[in-house]
Structures are given as C-alpha cells and as structure tokens.
Amino acid sequence: MIDKRVRTLAEAVAGIKDGATVLCSGFGAVGEPVELLNALRDTGVRDLVCVANNAGTGDEGLAGLIRDGRVRKIVCSFPRTTDPHCFEAAYKAGKIELEIVPQGTLSERMRAGAAGIGGFFVKTSAGTKLGRGKETREIDGELYVLEKPIRGDAALCRADRADRWGNLTYRKSARNFNPLMAMAADLTVVQVREIVDLGSLDPECVATPGIFVDRIVVA
Amino acid sequence: MIDKRVRTLAEAVAGIKDGATVLCSGFGAVGEPVELLNALRDTGVRDLVCVANNAGTGDEGLAGLIRDGRVRKIVCSFPRTTDPHCFEAAYKAGKIELEIVPQGTLSERMRAGAAGIGGFFVKTSAGTKLGRGKETREIDGELYVLEKPIRGDAALCRADRADRWGNLTYRKSARNFNPLMAMAADLTVVQVREIVDLGSLDPECVATPGIFVDRIVVA
Amino acid sequence: MKPLTRRQMAWRAAQDLEDGAYVNLGIGLPTLCSDFVPEGREIVFHSENGILGMGPAPKPGEEDPDLINAGKQLTTLVPGGTYFHHNDAFLMIRGGHLDVALLGAFEVSQGGDLANWTTEDPNFPPGVGGAMDLAVGAREVRVLVEHTTKDGKPRIRKSCVYPLTAPHCVKRIYTNLAVLDVTREGIVVREMVAGLDLAGLQALTEATLILANDWKKLEAPAV
Amino acid sequence: MKPLTRRQMAWRAAQDLEDGAYVNLGIGLPTLCSDFVPEGREIVFHSENGILGMGPAPKPGEEDPDLINAGKQLTTLVPGGTYFHHNDAFLMIRGGHLDVALLGAFEVSQGGDLANWTTEDPNFPPGVGGAMDLAVGAREVRVLVEHTTKDGKPRIRKSCVYPLTAPHCVKRIYTNLAVLDVTREGIVVREMVAGLDLAGLQALTEATLILANDWKKLEAPAV
C-alpha cells in the first residue's frame, strides 16, 4: 500500500543532511512551508544551499534558518521581500552567499532538473551583468544564454489538500513554486492543510500528481 | 470585451495559408479535432506541414487531409496507429515526407516553442539513428543531443468545455497534446463540446488558460 | 508647465491598453494602472506568481491571504481568471504570450535598453525578480518613469549607467512630462505637457529627442 | 523443456514490481503485466498519454472513448489516479520519476543496448512513439521478449543488428526461457526453465551468458 503520510514534522524532514540543497517554496510567505522549515531548523542541520524566490520574511521559516546561520548560500530572484531583516543582517555580516537568478530562469532551471533536460537556451539575462560568463549562442538573430538545471536534495512544499498517494491541490496564488519544486528534488516533503480519502480529489484537478511526492504531513 | 467564440467551423479555420505548419492534436483519434481538420481540408489549403503524434486514423480529420494530398510533410512519433491506411497509401506512393521524432522530444520541442526556449539538451535519441546529425554534448558523463523548438502557424485542438475568454477543460486522456499544442502556435483554434458562462469554470481546474487560445467553436 | 502626478502617469499609460490585451504590470507605479482601465475594455492582468485575470484590491473583509500579486499585496480574481504554477506563469512571459509589460525603470537608453533592477548600491543586496524575463519576453515593453531623478538628473539617457535589465526592449516611455517612442531613428516625442517645448524637454533628457509632426499635448484628468 | 507462455512471461515480470512502484508498461506483451500484480501490492501504472493510476480494461458498458492507454485500448482509472497533459507525462519519463519501464524488444545486446523501434523493413514506415524516452528516462528498464525469433534466431545478441532505441539501458530481461540481468561482467542467468541447462540456453543466445551461483528454476503458474 502506498502511504506517504507521516505523523510529525520531525519525521517529515528527517534525513536532510548538512550541505544539502533544499528547494524552499513560497512567494514571500504565501505558499511557504513555514512549519517544515522550522522543523528543519530544529534538526540542527547546517551549511544548506537554499533555492527560493525570496530570502525569508519575518523570523520564521526560511528567515529563521538564515537567522540561525544554517544557510551557507541562497539562490533566489529577489532577496528583499516584506520584512527581510534576517537575510539583510546575515548578508551585511558576510555570513551568507547570494546568487541572484532571474525568476523565470530560476523556475525553468528547476523544471529542467525535473524533466531530464541537460541545459537550455533563453534570452533572459543575455547582454546583462547576470549573463556574464555564461555560454551564449545566436539563434535566429537573437542572443541566448545557456542555463543549467537545478535539482534539490530535498524540496519543502506547502499544499492545501492531499491524499495518501501524495496527490496535491493548492489554493489560489499559494500554488506558485510548489508544483515546480515538488518535481525537482530527490526527496519531496509537503505540509498540507488536510488529508482526504484516496479518490476524493478530482483527477482532472490534481495540480501535483503523487509521483512527485515522498512525504506528506498535516501542519 | 473578449469573445473568442466563432459561429462556424469555416470561420474557425479561416486564414490558415498554403504551406502553413499546423499542430494537429490528438493521440490517435482521442482528443483529435476531427471537425476542425475536416473544415481545414474544405478550405482547399495545400502543402501543409502537419505536426501530430500519429498520422491519421480512418478517413476523417488528419487522415482526410493526407488522403486528399494536402499534407506535404508530417512530423510525428508514430505514424502507424489504428487504421492508418490514408497515410500508408500516401507514403508508399512517395507523396508525403515523414519526419520521425521521439514522442517526448516532439512534446518538449513544442513546449520550447511555447516557452521562448531557443534549444535544449536531452538524452533521448543520443547514440541512435534518430540522433545522427544532431549537435551532441556530454553533460555529467552522459551524452545529450541539442533539440530545437517547434512552433505552429496554427494549432487545431479539441477540448471539453470553454468560456468566452478561451479557458479550457478536457476529459480524461483526451487532454493529451491539446494543452501543449494550444500554447505553441501563432493561431490556436479549439473545438469544444460546450461553451459555458464566464466564471463558471473552476479557476483551480482550468487546464488551458485563455491566453493561449484565439478561437473557439462548438463542434 | 505642470507635470503629471504619479496617478496621472498611470492613467495615461492605461489609456493605451487595448481591449482584450494580456498585460503584466510591474511592481510600484505600473500597478496603479489597473485602476484606470477605460470603461468597456476587458484587460486581463497577469501576475508572475500564477494568476491571469487579477482584479482590484479586495474590499475590507474579503481579503484572502493566499491571493496576492507580484508586489505581495492582497488582490482578487475576476470571473474568467485562472491560477497556475510559476513555471507556466513564466512560460507565458518568456514565450511571447503577453501583449504588454508595463514596467518601472531607473533609466532607459536611446536604443531602448532598460535598467530597472539594481543601482549597485552596496548597502542593499541586489534583486531582479521577474524583470529580465518580462523585458525580453513580452511582445511590447512599455515603461512608466519620472522624467528625471529627484535631483534633476535625466533618466532617459544616451546609454544606461546602471546595469541593464535587457538591451533594446523598450518601445514606449510614459513620464510625468511626455510620452516617448523608441524608434530606429531615435526617441520620438509623441506628447508633452502644456508649457513645455522640445528645447525644454531636451534639457531634461540626455538622449536626443525628435519631435513628432503630429505631437499632442499630454493631458490627464485629475485622478 | 517447457517455455513459458506469453501470459506466463508477463506474470513473471509482474512478480518483480514492488509495492508502490510507478511503472510504465510498453505496448503489447508488457501491457499484460497489469493483470498479474501480486495481491496486496499497489502499483501505479503510468501512460504516456497523460495518465497515472491506470486500472484494468473496462467492464462491458463502462467503456469511455476518452480514456485509452498508450496502445490505444480502452482503459480505466483507479482511485488516486490523475490526468495531465503529454508534456507532463514525458517530464515524468525523462526526469527519472518512473521506477520501472517494462518494454518489448526486437533485440537486446550484451551491454544492455535496446533495439525495439524499427526493423528497417522498407514496406513499413518507421515509428518510435515514446520508446526512446522511456529507454533513457526510467530509473530501471526491463525487457519482456521471446528468447528467439520465430525462426530460432537469437534476440539476445553480442550487439544489436537493428537500429538502437538507446544504448546501455536494459537492466533485466524476461524471456520465455530465462530471467537475465545485464551486468558489467556480462549477462547473468538468474532463472531458467526446467529441462534447460546453460549450454542449451547459450545455444539460443548470441551474447555470452554467465550462470548465477544461486540460479533458480523459472516457474510460473498456469495463467
């Protein structure tokens, strides 16, 4: 029987090791798996590379991991979102490495990681500072840069409803990076509002099929 | 006001020119926009390049276009599906050009066309006859080939329900190539079972947002 | 001479959004445009966090914390609106599916280069968000920007001083003083506020301006 | 010696599908495996036309023309099953999300090369379908194939004569005579039908075989 439910947040994040690359979902605080990120901090794990859109908001979740010095490097598109004081303090103190990636490129690099794409050409960042050092190619008269896939050792996600197979639905704009990051990691852990019976999610409306999900926990 | 509804099949396919590249959806006959393809044949258009998974089944739809000599070239993964006699006759008579593309590569090439990706590396076909002549690259010790985007001048698709903005839902495995081809063409025309009031499709369950759709017709 | 207010600038930019257009509004000033869509036009607003069909800000009591725009403000969905994930949102952007991206700017160059993501201030970590994707992906990029900086330095320059968001992408510029088009021949003045002539506008602009034969007075209602 | 029937071959391959596995069954012989999943195991069958959680063939009267498998036969969906588009179906395949692809073959080489898409018969147009994507993308590729052609020629060869589907991809081979693993050392015989010895099996195989120390008799119930 397939049963991806785990009972505790600690079980949910078990096994994520020092130095791991962790995809941290959410757009600002919306869709952010705050409780999973807090539980990850409680494991004592260190030297993380976190991939996220922002760099934490307030003091919980990703911000808490950064505040407690657990994040060696953050790969994100826009670190300064609402109340980024944890990140700003770490950045000014030189305690965190920052890699800025355009939001669409960040998203597409994770999709490539999920889809077995070894690399891809996009126009985004061509001819800019963020495109420097990247392989370029002229395609049909326009300049493209080669981008490489990103995969996580783990992805921490948040959804609305799940069944025991790990099928997921989301609410409104809280979907954001969740379906994408869920596909792009070796271990995908999802906190959900509610777990429902197998077969009660509409098969036409599941946004993340369970094949991408390893563990679900209610939080 | 946005109103993508057209009244007749003839209006729906108007403007597709000789020599056009037409993305023809469907997996075999399931999800195939048979009535749109028949209407396209009735326009008298010639020298089409059709991109499809198969090469027509029976005598209607894509098969009819091929039988009537309107298709100069077909790009597909598997020409011989259920009852492919129109294609087989044209092929044996040397009247149609055939380009075989692995199904996943075909799908990904159209997505690249839809997504502004200039090219991408995949392992599929590397080291095989279908990979010959393609640029290759070793990435992390494995051989990849470079694939290029496909875009259609037009895409003909089939959906279950639509609203006047062109938002679409599908039924079961009739979804197949439809959402993908709908994104990858300059003109996307969709035949649907039913048109419903704006706002009556669940915004969480729309499989093709209307931005990709130009015309809808009930058929 | 009476420059437009920020709300008037947004009003002016909104007048050019055609019925049925799919539009992404950048964070800040461009976001205001959604308040000024001319009566009778249906514009579909796109947000890079997975929304098509964004509506106005929610009424008190109708806020939903799971429904925000790209600027992380609470928003709403209109009938016909849909949700999707981030990757599909950027497929729409990069794949040329948006008719217009209306963006803010630090600078625009004579050749249409856009600089809007970093001033390289060492006190602030940089952040690019979706700006570069929008700049290369939308079918038409328009910019809403004050004509000069607070201390009077031109923002429309021969070439950008700040790092580029994308080269050669801007088509039209709305400022508090003028409406300008980036063309092969140079930057063409389509509209100017009353009391300003080409010499006066040129004095506030580093790029060389060309006055359109059919230029008009830039006017906006009190909004 | 009594070779397995085709249904017995499918039965044998099905015994190795672990509880919880995500599995794609190739067209033809592999499709039969879904009838023989051992009691108590939940296997999620994937179909490249956008289905996870395919069930058995529909009962008479319950057929839905919009619900077919990759072989274009009518099928069903089990509770927990989902639908998605072709591109997501192949993202699952190419991205290494499937545990097992069970495929048919014309030939398999000693090094695990697979040839299953064309015999280059000039009378038939070629067709590859999803075979190449499955061969490179699934975490483990297993093959179900008659040990020899109808006229007795070996299908397990030193190198493939027919054009490859993918090099070095096959891990395990189920034939009507044996279960074989492709290893670095060569092709290892794990099971053989009663009445056959290594010399007898080798005589029907072009690739060099190695007998596993713990080899077993290949047995299947009458299915």
Coordinates of C-alpha atoms in Angstrom, one line a residue, chain A residues 12-213:
Chain A
A12 CA 8.8 14.7 7.6
V13 CA 12.2 16.4 7.5
A14 CA 14.3 13.5 8.7
G15 CA 17.3 12.7 6.7
I16 CA 18.1 16.1 5.2
K17 CA 21.9 16.3 5.7
D18 CA 24.4 19.1 6.3
G19 CA 25.3 20.7 3.0
A20 CA 22.1 19.7 1.3
T21 CA 20.5 21.7 -1.5
V22 CA 16.9 22.5 -0.3
L23 CA 14.3 23.9 -2.6
C24 CA 12.1 26.2 -0.4
S25 CA 8.8 27.0 -1.9
G26 CA 6.7 30.1 -1.5
F27 CA 6.4 33.5 -2.9
G28 CA 7.1 35.7 0.1
A29 CA 5.2 34.0 2.9
V30 CA 2.4 32.8 0.6
G31 CA 2.7 29.0 -0.1
E32 CA 5.8 28.9 2.2
P33 CA 6.0 25.7 4.2
V34 CA 6.9 27.6 7.4
E35 CA 6.3 24.7 9.8
L36 CA 8.5 22.3 7.7
L37 CA 11.3 24.9 7.6
N38 CA 11.1 25.5 11.3
A39 CA 11.3 21.7 11.8
L40 CA 14.3 21.6 9.5
R41 CA 16.0 24.2 11.7
D42 CA 15.2 22.1 14.7
T43 CA 17.1 19.2 13.3
G44 CA 20.3 21.2 13.7
V45 CA 21.3 20.8 10.0
R46 CA 24.0 23.2 8.7
D47 CA 25.6 24.6 5.5
L48 CA 22.4 24.4 3.5
V49 CA 22.1 25.8 0.0
C50 CA 18.6 27.1 -0.2
V51 CA 16.8 27.8 -3.5
A52 CA 13.8 30.1 -3.1
N53 CA 12.2 33.0 -4.8
N54 CA 12.9 35.3 -1.8
A55 CA 15.2 35.1 1.2
G56 CA 12.7 34.8 4.0
T57 CA 10.2 37.1 5.6
G58 CA 9.8 37.8 9.3
D59 CA 11.5 35.4 11.7
E60 CA 10.0 32.1 10.9
G61 CA 10.5 29.6 8.1
L62 CA 13.3 30.3 5.7
A63 CA 14.1 33.6 7.6
G64 CA 14.6 31.5 10.8
L65 CA 17.0 29.2 9.1
I66 CA 19.0 32.1 7.9
R67 CA 18.9 33.9 11.2
D68 CA 20.3 30.8 12.9
G69 CA 23.2 30.6 10.5
R70 CA 22.1 27.4 8.8
V71 CA 22.2 28.6 5.3
R72 CA 25.5 28.9 3.6
K73 CA 24.2 30.1 0.3
I74 CA 20.9 31.3 -1.1
V75 CA 19.9 31.1 -4.7
C76 CA 17.0 33.4 -5.3
S77 CA 15.5 36.1 -7.6
F78 CA 14.6 38.7 -5.1
P79 CA 16.0 38.6 -1.6
R80 CA 14.4 41.7 -0.3
T81 CA 10.7 41.0 0.1
T82 CA 8.4 42.0 3.0
D83 CA 10.5 42.2 6.2
P84 CA 13.7 40.6 5.1
H85 CA 15.7 41.6 8.3
C86 CA 17.2 38.1 8.9
F87 CA 18.6 37.9 5.5
E88 CA 19.8 41.5 5.5
A89 CA 21.7 41.1 8.8
A90 CA 23.4 37.9 7.5
Y91 CA 24.2 39.5 4.2
K92 CA 25.7 42.6 5.7
A93 CA 27.7 40.5 8.1
G94 CA 29.1 38.5 5.2
K95 CA 27.6 35.3 6.6
I96 CA 25.6 34.2 3.6
E97 CA 26.4 33.8 -0.1
L98 CA 23.9 35.2 -2.5
E99 CA 23.3 34.1 -6.1
I100 CA 20.7 36.2 -8.0
V101 CA 18.9 34.3 -10.7
P102 CA 16.1 35.9 -12.8
Q103 CA 12.7 34.5 -11.6
G104 CA 11.8 32.8 -14.9
T105 CA 15.3 31.4 -15.3
L106 CA 15.2 30.1 -11.7
S107 CA 11.8 28.4 -12.4
E108 CA 12.9 27.0 -15.7
R109 CA 16.2 25.7 -14.3
M110 CA 14.2 23.7 -11.7
R111 CA 11.9 22.4 -14.4
A112 CA 14.9 21.3 -16.4
G113 CA 16.1 19.5 -13.3
A114 CA 12.7 17.8 -13.0
A115 CA 12.4 16.9 -16.7
G116 CA 15.8 15.5 -17.6
I117 CA 16.8 18.5 -19.6
G118 CA 20.6 18.9 -19.5
G119 CA 20.6 22.6 -20.3
F120 CA 18.6 25.1 -22.3
F121 CA 18.9 28.4 -24.1
V122 CA 17.0 31.5 -23.0
K123 CA 17.2 35.2 -23.9
T124 CA 16.7 36.3 -20.3
S125 CA 19.9 37.9 -19.0
A126 CA 21.7 37.9 -22.3
G127 CA 23.7 41.1 -22.7
T128 CA 23.4 41.9 -19.0
K129 CA 25.6 41.6 -15.9
L130 CA 23.7 38.4 -14.8
G131 CA 24.5 36.8 -18.2
R132 CA 28.3 37.4 -17.9
G133 CA 30.4 34.2 -18.0
K134 CA 27.5 32.2 -19.4
E135 CA 27.9 30.4 -22.7
T136 CA 26.0 32.4 -25.4
R137 CA 24.6 31.5 -28.8
E138 CA 22.9 33.5 -31.5
I139 CA 19.7 31.8 -32.5
D140 CA 17.6 33.3 -35.4
G141 CA 19.4 36.6 -34.9
E142 CA 18.9 36.9 -31.2
L143 CA 21.3 36.3 -28.3
Y144 CA 20.6 33.4 -25.9
V145 CA 22.5 32.2 -22.8
L146 CA 22.8 28.5 -21.8
E147 CA 21.3 27.8 -18.5
K148 CA 21.8 24.6 -16.4
P149 CA 19.3 22.5 -14.5
I150 CA 18.8 22.8 -10.7
R151 CA 17.8 19.9 -8.6
G152 CA 17.3 19.7 -4.9
D153 CA 18.4 17.0 -2.5
A154 CA 15.1 17.9 -0.9
A155 CA 12.1 20.2 -1.6
L156 CA 9.9 21.6 1.1
C157 CA 6.5 22.5 -0.2
R158 CA 3.0 23.5 1.0
A159 CA -0.3 22.4 -0.4
D160 CA -4.0 22.6 0.5
R161 CA -5.2 19.1 0.3
A162 CA -3.5 15.7 -0.3
D163 CA -4.4 12.0 -0.4
R164 CA -2.2 9.2 0.8
W165 CA -0.7 8.8 -2.7
G166 CA 0.6 12.3 -2.4
N167 CA -1.7 13.9 -5.0
L168 CA -2.0 17.6 -4.2
T169 CA -4.2 20.6 -4.7
Y170 CA -3.4 24.2 -3.9
R171 CA -5.3 27.4 -3.0
K172 CA -5.1 30.4 -5.4
S173 CA -1.7 32.1 -5.6
A174 CA -0.3 29.8 -2.9
R175 CA 0.3 27.4 -5.7
N176 CA 3.3 29.4 -7.1
F177 CA 6.6 27.4 -6.9
N178 CA 5.1 24.4 -5.1
P179 CA 4.2 22.1 -8.1
L180 CA 7.6 23.0 -9.7
M181 CA 9.8 22.4 -6.7
A182 CA 7.9 19.2 -5.8
M183 CA 9.1 17.8 -9.2
A184 CA 12.7 18.8 -8.9
A185 CA 14.1 17.1 -5.8
D186 CA 15.2 13.7 -4.7
L187 CA 13.1 14.0 -1.6
T188 CA 9.8 16.0 -1.7
V189 CA 8.1 16.8 1.6
V190 CA 4.8 18.6 1.7
Q191 CA 2.9 20.1 4.5
V192 CA -0.9 20.2 3.9
R193 CA -3.9 21.7 5.5
E194 CA -5.9 18.5 5.1
I195 CA -5.5 14.9 4.1
V196 CA -8.6 13.4 2.3
D197 CA -9.5 9.9 1.2
L198 CA -7.9 8.4 -1.8
G199 CA -10.2 9.0 -4.8
S200 CA -11.8 12.1 -3.4
L201 CA -9.7 14.6 -5.3
D202 CA -11.0 15.2 -8.8
P203 CA -8.5 13.5 -11.1
E204 CA -8.8 16.4 -13.6
C205 CA -7.9 19.0 -10.9
V206 CA -4.8 17.5 -9.2
A207 CA -2.1 20.1 -9.7
T208 CA 0.7 17.8 -8.4
P209 CA 0.4 14.1 -9.1
G210 CA 1.6 11.9 -6.3
I211 CA 4.6 10.5 -8.3
F212 CA 6.5 13.7 -7.3
V213 CA 5.8 13.5 -3.6

